[in-house]
Short mmCIF file of C-alpha atoms in Angstrom, two decimals:
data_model
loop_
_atom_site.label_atom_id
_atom_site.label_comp_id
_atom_site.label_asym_id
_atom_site.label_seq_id
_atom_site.Cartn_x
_atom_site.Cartn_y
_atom_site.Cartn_z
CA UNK M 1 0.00 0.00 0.00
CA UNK M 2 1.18 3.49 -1.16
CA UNK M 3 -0.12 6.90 0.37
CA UNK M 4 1.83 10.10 -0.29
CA UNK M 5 0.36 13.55 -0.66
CA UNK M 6 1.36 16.39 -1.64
CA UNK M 7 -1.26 19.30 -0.60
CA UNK M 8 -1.68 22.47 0.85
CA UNK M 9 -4.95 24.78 0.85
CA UNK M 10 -5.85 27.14 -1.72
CA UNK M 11 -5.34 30.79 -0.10
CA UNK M 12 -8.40 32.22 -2.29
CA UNK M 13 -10.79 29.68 -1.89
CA UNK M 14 -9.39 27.11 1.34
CA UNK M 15 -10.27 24.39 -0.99
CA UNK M 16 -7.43 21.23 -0.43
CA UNK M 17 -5.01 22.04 -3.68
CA UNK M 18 -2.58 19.02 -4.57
CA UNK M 19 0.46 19.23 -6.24
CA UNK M 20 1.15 14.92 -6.33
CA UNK M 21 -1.45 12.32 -5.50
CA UNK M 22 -0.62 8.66 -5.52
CA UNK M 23 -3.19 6.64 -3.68
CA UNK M 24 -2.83 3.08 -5.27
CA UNK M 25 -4.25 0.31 -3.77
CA UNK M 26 -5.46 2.27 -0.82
CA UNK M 27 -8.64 0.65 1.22
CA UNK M 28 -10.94 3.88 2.08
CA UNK M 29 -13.65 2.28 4.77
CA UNK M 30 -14.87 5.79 4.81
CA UNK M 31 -16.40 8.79 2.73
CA UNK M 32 -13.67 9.38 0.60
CA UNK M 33 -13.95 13.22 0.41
CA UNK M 34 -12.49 15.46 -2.28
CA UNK M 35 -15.07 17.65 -3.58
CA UNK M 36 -13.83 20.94 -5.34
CA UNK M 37 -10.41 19.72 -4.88
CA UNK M 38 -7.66 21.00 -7.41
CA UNK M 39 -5.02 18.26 -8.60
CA UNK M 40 -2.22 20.33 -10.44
CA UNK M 41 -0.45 16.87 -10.85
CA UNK M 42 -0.50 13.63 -12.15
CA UNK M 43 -3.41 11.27 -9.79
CA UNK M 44 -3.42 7.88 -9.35
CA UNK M 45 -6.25 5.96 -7.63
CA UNK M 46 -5.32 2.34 -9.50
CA UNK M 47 -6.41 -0.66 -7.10
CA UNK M 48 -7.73 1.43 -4.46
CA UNK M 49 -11.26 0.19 -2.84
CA UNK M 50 -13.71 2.38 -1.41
CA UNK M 51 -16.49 0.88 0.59
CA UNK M 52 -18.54 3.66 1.46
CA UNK M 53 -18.30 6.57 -0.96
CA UNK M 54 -15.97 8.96 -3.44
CA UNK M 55 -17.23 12.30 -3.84
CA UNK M 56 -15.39 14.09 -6.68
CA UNK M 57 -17.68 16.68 -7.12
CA UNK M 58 -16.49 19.75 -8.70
CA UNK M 59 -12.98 18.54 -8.40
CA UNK M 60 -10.52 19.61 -11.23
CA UNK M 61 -7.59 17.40 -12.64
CA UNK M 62 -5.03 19.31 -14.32
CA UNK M 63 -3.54 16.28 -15.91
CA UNK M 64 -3.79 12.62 -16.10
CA UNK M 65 -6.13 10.73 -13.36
CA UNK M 66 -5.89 6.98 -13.22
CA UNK M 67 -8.87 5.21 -11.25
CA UNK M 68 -7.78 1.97 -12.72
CA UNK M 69 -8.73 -1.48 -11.78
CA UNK M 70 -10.92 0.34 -8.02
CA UNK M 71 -14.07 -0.81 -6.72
CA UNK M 72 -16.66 1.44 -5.72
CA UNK M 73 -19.42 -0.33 -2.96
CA UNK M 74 -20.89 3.10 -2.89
CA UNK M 75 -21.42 6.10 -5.13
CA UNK M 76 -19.76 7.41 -7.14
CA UNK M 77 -19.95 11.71 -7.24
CA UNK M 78 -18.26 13.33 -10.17
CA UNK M 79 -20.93 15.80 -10.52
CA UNK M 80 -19.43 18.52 -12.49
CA UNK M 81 -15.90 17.01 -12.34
CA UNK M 82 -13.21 18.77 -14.59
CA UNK M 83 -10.43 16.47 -16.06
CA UNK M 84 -8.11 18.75 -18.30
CA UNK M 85 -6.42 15.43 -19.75
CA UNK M 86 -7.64 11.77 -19.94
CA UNK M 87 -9.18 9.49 -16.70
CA UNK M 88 -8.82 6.03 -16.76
CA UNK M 89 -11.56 4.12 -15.00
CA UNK M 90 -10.81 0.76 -16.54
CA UNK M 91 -11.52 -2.56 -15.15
CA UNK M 92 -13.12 -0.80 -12.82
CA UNK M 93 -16.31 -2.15 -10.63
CA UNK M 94 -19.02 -0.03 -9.83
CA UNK M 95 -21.48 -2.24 -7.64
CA UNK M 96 -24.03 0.39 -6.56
CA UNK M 97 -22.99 3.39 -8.24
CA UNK M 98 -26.04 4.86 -10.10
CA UNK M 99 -24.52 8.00 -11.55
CA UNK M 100 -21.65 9.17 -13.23
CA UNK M 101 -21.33 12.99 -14.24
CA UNK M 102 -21.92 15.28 -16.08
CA UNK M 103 -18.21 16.20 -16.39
CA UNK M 104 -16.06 17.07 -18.78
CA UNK M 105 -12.97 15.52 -20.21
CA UNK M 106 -10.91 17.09 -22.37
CA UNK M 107 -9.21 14.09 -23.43
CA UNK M 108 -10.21 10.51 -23.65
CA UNK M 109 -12.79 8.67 -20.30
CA UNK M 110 -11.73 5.52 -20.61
CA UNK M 111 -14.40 2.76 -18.97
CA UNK M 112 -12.92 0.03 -20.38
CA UNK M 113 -13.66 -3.65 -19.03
CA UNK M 114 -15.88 -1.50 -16.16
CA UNK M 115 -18.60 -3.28 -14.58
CA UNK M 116 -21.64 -1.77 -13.37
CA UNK M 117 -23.74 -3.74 -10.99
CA UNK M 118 -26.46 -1.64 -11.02
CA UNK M 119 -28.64 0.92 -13.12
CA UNK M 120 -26.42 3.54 -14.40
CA UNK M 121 -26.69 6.77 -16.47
CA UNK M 122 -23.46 8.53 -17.31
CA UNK M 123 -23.44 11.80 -18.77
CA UNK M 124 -20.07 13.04 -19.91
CA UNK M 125 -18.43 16.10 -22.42
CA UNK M 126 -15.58 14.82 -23.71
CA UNK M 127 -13.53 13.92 -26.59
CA UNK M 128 -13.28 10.58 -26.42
CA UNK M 129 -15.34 7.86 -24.16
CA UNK M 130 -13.86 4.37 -24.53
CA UNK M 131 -15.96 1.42 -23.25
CA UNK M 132 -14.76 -1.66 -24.67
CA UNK M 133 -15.72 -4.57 -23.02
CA UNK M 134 -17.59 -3.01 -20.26
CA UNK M 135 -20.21 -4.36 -19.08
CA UNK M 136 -23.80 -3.94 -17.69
CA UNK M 137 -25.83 -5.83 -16.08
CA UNK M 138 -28.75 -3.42 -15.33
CA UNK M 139 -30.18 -0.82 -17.44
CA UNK M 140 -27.40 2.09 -18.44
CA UNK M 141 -27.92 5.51 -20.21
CA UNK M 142 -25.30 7.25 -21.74
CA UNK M 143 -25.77 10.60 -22.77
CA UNK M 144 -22.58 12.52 -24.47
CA UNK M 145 -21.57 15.61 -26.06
CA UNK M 146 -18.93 15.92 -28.73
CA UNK M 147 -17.37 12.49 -27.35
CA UNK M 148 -16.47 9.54 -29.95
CA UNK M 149 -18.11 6.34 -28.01
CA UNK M 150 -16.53 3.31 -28.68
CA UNK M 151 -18.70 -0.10 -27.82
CA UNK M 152 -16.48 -2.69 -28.98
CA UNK M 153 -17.11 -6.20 -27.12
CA UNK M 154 -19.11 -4.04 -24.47
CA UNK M 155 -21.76 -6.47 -23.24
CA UNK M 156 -25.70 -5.05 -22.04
CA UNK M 157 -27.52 -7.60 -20.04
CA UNK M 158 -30.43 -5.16 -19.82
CA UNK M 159 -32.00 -2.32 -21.78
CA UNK M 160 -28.98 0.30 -22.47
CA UNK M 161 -29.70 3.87 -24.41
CA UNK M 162 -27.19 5.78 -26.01
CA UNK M 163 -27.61 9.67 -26.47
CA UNK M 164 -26.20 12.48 -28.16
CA UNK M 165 -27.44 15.13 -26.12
CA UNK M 166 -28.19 18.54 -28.37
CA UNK M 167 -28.06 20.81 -25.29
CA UNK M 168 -25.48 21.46 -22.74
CA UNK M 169 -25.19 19.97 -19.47
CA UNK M 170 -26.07 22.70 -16.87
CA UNK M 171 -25.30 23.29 -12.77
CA UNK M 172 -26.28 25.19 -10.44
CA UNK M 173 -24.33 27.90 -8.30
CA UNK M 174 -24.62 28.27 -4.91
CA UNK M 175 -26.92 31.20 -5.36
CA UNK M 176 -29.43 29.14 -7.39
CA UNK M 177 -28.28 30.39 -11.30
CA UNK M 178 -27.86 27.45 -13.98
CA UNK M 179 -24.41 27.82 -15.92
CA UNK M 180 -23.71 26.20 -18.56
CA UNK M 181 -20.80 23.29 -18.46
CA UNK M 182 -17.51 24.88 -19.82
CA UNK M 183 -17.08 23.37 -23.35
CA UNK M 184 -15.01 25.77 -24.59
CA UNK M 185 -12.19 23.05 -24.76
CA UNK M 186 -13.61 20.79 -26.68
CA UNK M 187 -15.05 23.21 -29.05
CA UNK M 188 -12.21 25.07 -29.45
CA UNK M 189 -10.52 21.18 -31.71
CA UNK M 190 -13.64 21.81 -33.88
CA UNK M 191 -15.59 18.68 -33.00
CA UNK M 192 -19.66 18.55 -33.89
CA UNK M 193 -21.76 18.64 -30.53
CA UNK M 194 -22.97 15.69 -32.46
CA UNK M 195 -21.81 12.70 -30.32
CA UNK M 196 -20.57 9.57 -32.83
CA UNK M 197 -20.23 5.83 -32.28
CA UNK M 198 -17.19 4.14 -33.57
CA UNK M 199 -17.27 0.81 -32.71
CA UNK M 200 -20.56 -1.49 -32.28
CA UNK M 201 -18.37 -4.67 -33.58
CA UNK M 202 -19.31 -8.04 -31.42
CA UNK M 203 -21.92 -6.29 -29.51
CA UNK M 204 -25.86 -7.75 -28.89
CA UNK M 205 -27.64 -4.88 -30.13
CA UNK M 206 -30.90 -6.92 -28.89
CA UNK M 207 -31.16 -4.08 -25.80
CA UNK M 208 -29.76 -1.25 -27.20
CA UNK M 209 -30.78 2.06 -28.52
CA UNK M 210 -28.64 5.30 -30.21
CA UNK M 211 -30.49 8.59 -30.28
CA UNK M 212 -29.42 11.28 -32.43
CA UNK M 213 -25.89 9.36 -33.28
CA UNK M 214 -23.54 10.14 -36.03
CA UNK M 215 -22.76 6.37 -37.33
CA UNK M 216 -20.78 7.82 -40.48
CA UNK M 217 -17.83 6.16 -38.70
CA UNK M 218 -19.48 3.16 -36.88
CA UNK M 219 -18.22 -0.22 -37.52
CA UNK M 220 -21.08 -2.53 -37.77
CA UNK M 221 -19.46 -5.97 -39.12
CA UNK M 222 -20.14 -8.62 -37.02
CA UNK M 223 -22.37 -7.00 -34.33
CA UNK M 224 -24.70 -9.23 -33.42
CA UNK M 225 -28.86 -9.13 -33.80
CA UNK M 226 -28.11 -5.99 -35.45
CA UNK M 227 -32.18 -6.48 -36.68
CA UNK M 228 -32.73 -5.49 -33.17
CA UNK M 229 -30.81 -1.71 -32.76
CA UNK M 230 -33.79 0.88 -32.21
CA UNK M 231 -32.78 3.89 -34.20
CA UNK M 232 -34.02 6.95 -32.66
CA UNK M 233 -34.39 10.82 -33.10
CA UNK M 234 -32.21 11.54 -36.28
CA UNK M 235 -28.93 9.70 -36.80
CA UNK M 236 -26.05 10.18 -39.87
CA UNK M 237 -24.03 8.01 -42.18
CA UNK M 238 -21.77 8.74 -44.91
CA UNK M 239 -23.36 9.92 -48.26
CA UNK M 240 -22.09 8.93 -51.82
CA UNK M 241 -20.07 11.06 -53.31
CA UNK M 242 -21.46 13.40 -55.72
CA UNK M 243 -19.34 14.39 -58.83
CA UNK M 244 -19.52 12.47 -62.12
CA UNK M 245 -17.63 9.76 -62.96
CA UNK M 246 -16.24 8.52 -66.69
CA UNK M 247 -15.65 4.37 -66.75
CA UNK M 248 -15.83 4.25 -69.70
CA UNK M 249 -19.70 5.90 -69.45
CA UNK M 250 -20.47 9.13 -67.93
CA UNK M 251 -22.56 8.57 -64.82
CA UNK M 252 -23.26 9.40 -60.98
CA UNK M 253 -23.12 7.61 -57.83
CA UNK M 254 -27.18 7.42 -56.55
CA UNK M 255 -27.62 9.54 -53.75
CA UNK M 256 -28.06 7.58 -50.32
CA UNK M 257 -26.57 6.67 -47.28
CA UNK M 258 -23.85 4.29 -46.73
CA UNK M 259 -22.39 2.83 -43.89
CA UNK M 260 -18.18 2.56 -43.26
CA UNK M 261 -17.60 -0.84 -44.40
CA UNK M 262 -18.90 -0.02 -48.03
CA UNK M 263 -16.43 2.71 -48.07
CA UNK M 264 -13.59 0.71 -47.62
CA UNK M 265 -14.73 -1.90 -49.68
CA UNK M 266 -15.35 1.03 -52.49
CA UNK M 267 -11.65 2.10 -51.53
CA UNK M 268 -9.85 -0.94 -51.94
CA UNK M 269 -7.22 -0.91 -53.72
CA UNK M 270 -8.33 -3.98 -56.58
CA UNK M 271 -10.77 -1.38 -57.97
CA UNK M 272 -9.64 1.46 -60.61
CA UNK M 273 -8.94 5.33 -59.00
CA UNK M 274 -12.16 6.48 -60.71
CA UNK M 275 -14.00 4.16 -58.82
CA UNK M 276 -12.28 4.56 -55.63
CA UNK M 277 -12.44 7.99 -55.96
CA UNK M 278 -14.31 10.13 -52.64
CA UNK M 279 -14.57 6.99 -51.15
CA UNK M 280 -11.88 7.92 -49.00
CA UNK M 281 -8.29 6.92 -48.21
CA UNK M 282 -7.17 3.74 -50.44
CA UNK M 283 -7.14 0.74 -48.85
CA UNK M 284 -5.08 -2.37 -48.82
CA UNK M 285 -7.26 -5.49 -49.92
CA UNK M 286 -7.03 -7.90 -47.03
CA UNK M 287 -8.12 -10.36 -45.02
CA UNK M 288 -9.81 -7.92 -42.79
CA UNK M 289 -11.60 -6.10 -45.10
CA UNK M 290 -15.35 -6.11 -45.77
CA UNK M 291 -16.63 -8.58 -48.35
CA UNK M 292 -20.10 -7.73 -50.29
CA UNK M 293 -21.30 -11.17 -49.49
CA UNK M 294 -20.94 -9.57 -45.55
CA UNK M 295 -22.11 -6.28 -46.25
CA UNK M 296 -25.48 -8.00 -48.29
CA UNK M 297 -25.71 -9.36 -44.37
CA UNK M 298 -24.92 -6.41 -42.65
CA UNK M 299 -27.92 -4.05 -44.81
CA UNK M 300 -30.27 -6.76 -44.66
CA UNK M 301 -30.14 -6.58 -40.69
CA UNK M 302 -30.67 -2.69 -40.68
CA UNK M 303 -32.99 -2.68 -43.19
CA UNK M 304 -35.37 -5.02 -41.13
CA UNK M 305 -34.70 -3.12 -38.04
CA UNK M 306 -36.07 0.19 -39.82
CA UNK M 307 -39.10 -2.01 -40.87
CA UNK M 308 -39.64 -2.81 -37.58
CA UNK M 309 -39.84 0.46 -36.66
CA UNK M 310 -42.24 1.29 -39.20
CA UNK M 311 -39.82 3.65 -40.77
CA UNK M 312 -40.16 2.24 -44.84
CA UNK M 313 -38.66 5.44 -46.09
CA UNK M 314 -35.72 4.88 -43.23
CA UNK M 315 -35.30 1.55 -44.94
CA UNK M 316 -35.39 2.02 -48.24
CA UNK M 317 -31.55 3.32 -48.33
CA UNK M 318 -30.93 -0.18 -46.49
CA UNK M 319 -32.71 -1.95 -49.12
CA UNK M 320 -30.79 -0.28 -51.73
CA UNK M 321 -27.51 -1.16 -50.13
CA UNK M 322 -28.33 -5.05 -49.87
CA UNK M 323 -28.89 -5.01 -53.37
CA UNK M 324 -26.03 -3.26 -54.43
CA UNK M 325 -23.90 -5.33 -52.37
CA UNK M 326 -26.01 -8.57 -53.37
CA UNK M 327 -25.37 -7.81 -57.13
CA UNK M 328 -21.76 -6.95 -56.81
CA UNK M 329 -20.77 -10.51 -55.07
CA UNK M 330 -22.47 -11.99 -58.30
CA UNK M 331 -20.58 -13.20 -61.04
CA UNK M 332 -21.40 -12.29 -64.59
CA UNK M 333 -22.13 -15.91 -66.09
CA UNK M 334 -25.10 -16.52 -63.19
CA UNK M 335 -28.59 -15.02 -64.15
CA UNK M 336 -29.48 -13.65 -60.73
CA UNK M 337 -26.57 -11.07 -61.89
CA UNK M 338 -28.04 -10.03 -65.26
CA UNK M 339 -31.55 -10.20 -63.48
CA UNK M 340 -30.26 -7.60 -60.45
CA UNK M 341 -28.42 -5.54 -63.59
CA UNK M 342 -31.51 -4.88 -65.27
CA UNK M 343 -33.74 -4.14 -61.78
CA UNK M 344 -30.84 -1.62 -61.13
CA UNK M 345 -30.92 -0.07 -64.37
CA UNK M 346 -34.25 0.25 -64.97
CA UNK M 347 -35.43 1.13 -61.06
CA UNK M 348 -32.68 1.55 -58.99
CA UNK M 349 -33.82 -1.26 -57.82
CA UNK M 350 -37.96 -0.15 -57.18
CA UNK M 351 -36.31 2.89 -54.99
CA UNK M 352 -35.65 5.24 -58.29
CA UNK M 353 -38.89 6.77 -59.36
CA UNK M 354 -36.84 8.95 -61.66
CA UNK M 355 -35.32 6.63 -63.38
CA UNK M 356 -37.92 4.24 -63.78
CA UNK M 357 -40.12 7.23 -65.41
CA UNK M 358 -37.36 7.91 -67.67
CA UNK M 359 -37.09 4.64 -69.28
CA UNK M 360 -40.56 5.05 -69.08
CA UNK M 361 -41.00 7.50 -71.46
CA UNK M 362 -37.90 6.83 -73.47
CA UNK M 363 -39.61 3.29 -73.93
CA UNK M 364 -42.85 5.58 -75.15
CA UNK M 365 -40.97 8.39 -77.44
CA UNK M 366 -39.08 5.01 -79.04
CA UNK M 367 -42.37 3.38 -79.38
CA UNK M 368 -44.05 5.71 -81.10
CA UNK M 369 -41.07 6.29 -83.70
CA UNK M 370 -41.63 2.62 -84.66
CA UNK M 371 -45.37 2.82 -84.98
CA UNK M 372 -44.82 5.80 -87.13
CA UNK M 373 -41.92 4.06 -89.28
CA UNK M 374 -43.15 0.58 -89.67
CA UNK M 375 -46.35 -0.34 -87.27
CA UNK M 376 -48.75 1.69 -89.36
CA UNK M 377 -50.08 1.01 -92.84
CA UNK M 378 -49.74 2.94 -95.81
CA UNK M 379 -53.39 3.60 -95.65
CA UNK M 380 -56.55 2.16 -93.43
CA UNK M 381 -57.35 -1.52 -95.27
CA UNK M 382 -60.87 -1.17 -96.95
CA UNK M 383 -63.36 -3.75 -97.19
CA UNK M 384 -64.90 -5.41 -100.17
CA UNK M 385 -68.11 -7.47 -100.19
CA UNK M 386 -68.04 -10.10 -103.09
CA UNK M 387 -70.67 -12.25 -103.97
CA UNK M 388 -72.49 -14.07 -107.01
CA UNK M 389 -76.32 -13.63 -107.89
CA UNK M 390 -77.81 -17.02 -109.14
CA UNK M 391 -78.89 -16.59 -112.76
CA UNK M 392 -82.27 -17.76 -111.72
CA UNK M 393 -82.71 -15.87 -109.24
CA UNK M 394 -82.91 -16.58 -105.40
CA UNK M 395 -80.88 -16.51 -102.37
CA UNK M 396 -77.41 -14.22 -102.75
CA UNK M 397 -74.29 -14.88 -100.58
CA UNK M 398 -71.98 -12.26 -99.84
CA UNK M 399 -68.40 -12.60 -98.68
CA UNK M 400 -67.07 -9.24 -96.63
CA UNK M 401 -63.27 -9.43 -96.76
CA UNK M 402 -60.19 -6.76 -95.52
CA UNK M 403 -57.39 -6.19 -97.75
CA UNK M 404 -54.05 -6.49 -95.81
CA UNK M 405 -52.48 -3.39 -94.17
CA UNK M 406 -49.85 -2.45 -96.93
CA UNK M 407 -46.35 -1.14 -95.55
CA UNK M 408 -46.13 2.60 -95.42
CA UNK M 409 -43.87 4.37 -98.47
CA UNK M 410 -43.45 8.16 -99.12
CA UNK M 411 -43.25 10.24 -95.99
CA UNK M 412 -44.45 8.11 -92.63
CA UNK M 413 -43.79 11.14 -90.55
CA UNK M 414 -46.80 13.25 -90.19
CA UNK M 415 -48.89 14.58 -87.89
CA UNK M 416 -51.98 11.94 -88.56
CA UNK M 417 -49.57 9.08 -88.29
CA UNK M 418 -48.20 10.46 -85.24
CA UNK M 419 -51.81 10.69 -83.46
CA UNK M 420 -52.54 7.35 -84.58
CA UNK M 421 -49.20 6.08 -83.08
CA UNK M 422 -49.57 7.99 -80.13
CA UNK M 423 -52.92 6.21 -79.57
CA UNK M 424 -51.14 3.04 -80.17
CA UNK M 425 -48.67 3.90 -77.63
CA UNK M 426 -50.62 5.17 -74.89
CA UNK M 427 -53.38 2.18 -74.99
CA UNK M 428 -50.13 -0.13 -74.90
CA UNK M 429 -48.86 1.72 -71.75
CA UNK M 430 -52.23 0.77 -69.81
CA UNK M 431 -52.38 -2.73 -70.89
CA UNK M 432 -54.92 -2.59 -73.38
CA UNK M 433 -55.20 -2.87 -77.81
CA UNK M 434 -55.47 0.02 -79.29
CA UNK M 435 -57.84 -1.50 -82.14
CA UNK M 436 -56.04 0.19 -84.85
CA UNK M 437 -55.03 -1.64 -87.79
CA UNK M 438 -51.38 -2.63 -88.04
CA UNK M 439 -48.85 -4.18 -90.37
CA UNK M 440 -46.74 -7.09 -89.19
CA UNK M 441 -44.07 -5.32 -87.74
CA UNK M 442 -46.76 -3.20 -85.88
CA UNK M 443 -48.49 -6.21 -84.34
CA UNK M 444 -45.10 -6.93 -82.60
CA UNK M 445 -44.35 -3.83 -81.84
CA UNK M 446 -47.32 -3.52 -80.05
CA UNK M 447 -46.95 -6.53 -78.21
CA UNK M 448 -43.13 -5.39 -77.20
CA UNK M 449 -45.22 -2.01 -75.80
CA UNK M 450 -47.67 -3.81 -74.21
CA UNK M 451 -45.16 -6.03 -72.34
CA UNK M 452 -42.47 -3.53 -71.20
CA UNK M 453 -44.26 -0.06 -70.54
CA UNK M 454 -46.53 -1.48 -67.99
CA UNK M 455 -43.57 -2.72 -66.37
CA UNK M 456 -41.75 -0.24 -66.32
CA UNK M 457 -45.23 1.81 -64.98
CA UNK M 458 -45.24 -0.22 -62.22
CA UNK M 459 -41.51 0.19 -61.19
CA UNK M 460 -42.02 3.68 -60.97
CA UNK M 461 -45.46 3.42 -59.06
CA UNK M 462 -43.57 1.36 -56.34
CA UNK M 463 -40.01 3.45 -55.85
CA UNK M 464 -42.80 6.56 -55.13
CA UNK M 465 -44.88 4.05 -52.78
CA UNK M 466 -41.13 3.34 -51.10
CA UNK M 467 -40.46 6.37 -50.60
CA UNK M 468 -43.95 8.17 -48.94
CA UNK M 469 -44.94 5.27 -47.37
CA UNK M 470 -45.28 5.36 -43.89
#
């Protein structure tokens, strides 16, 4: 056992003021009292054990504090505490503990390997919150500000909530006026008030919830019942990028949300630079990184957890990324691939009513060029009755026959033929014969219109149903 202090009281205030604390693996069987003290120096609490209480309250820590591998039997109080560096509570055992914060921590709160034996909300400002492995056995709440939350292996036993709070954490003076908590720090490295996960990799997302998260950076791969992660409030992912691309044919990336792993796997270093281009820094193919065949998994799991939620529209970006990733672990000589090719084109896979309108009325304008070409005759086929009258008179039979539409010659691009082909057309669209007389070529061009353009109708009738749906 190690005690040695350094302190002296603070001439303005009368508040304890340490230069040098090193209290490891000190047994405290009492209140362990330092409220509004000021450490100037490095602290270190590692292995200590308190059995009644620590109240930290207001306390300051100039630099490093190290609560590593303690046990706490009774609360915890760091209710407004200031660490100017980083505070390491890791392996750390809180067994009645219900509270934790706010404070602020300019550097990195590291609750690493922690265990909480009881319901516990922690409420932190800081720049970096590290809870890998930690785990809880009773309900937790976590609400942040500006902090990068890391969840790796962290294990919830109960219902857990994660939080980006959008206001600021206030207390109150001793004349009753609620100030603000100084984030001046932390603003001052240009970090978003946005909190953001990092890390949900081997975690049972069956319990837990984010709130108003930035996930741009989460890594979801191999988190498990990821179907089961409650989305709430508004939460962000990476966007595809936006300027044109030329391979070999102009075109754009569709406009949706991504998660991190398709980045990387966009920004591997197999693919060409125009494709890996604002996908982010290259990166080296290997055994670590993302497969589509995972990623297909990894959609398909938040996809049915917005659908859960009754959030279709929340989905539908999901949906669009299980495809994607579905069609690119295809090979080209399997028809699923061609199949998936065509649904893309055409649809964006049902999610692009703009697209599927387009080849909508491309499919139209091209139709109606070909009715006016080759579908319609050179003129309407008249009818001729034929018959022969018995010399002696009596009963006369009559024989009412059509003369064959003749191909058109001269000029087949006029305004009649274009109403007729425009009729043609738009009955085709709808599913229905137009009744117009046709040549040969017309019939099956009819039958081509009649076939696609309803289809391609309907794709466009269910990306707009994806999208409003509710």
């Amino acid at each position: 056992m190690q005690n040695i202090v350094n302190s002296v009281k603070d001439p303005t205030t009368g508040e304890p003021h340490f230069r040098n604390v090193d209290f490891r693996e000190t047994v405290f069987l009492g209140v362990a009292q330092f409220a509004e003290a000021l450490f100037e120096g490095e602290v270190a609490f590692d292995r200590c054990h308190f059995h009644v209480a620590a109240d930290f309250s207001g306390a300051t820590f100039k630099k490093d504090a190290s609560f590593s591998r303690c046990t706490f039997d009774g609360q915890v109080n760091l209710w407004h505490a200031v660490f100017h560096d980083s505070a390491r509570l890791d392996i750390t055992i809180f067994k009645k503990a219900e509270n934790v914060g706010p404070l602020t921590c300019n550097g990195t709160f590291d609750l690493s390997l922690a265990e909480f034996h009881a319901p516990m909300t922690i409420q932190a400002v800081a720049r970096e919150v590290l809870c890998r492995e930690a785990r809880w056995e009773y309900p937790a709440t976590i609400r942040l500000r500006y902090a990068r939350l890391d969840l790796t292996d962290a294990i919830f036993m109960n219902s857990a909530v994660v939080i980006s709070r959008k206001y600021p954490f206030f207390s109150m003076t001793e004349a009753g006026a609620s100030l603000p908590l100084d984030e001046a720090p932390i603003m001052a490295i240009g970090r978003s008030e946005k909190s953001a996960l990092s890390s949900l990799q081997r975690v049972d997302c069956a319990m837990l919830t984010l709130a108003d998260m930035d996930l741009s950076e989460c890594s979801f791969i191999e988190a498990v019942h990821l179907d089961q992660l409650r989305l709430d409030d508004s939460w962000v992912l990476h966007r595809t990028p936006r300027h044109r691309i030329w391979s070999p044919l102009p075109f754009r990336w569709t406009s949706r949300q991504v998660i991190k792993e398709e980045c990387e796997w966009r920004a591997t270093d197999g693919r060409t630079a125009q494709l890996r281009q604002g996908w982010g820094p290259p990166v080296h193919f290997s055994s670590h990184t993302p497969r589509a065949s995972t990623l297909t998994i990894t959609y398909r799991q938040l996809r049915k957890s917005r659908e859960d939620a009754k959030d279709e529209p929340g989905a539908a970006d999901f949906y669009y990324g299980e495809m994607e990733m579905r069609r690119q672990c295809l090979k080209w000589n399997e028809t699923e691939r061609w199949l998936l090719q065509a649904y893309w084109i055409l649809s964006g896979y049902g999610l692009r009513a703009a697209r599927a309108v387009g080849w909508f009325a491309l499919s139209m304008v091209f139709t109606i060029i070909l009715m006016m070409g080759f579908g319609l005759p050179q003129e309407s086929p008249r009818q001729a009755v034929t018959g022969t009258v018995p010399p002696d008179g009596g009963r006369v039979s009559f024989e009412i026959d059509k003369e064959d539409p003749k191909n058109p010659s001269g000029d087949r691009f006029t305004s009649m033929r274009f109403e007729k082909a425009l009729s043609v057309t738009l009955n085709s669209a709808v599913f229905r014969s137009s009744g117009q007389d046709l040549t040969t070529a017309g019939g099956y061009i009819e039958m081509a219109s009649r076939f696609s353009e309803p289809i391609l109708l309907g794709l466009a009738a269910l990306a707009i149903r994806g999208r409003v749906k509710r």
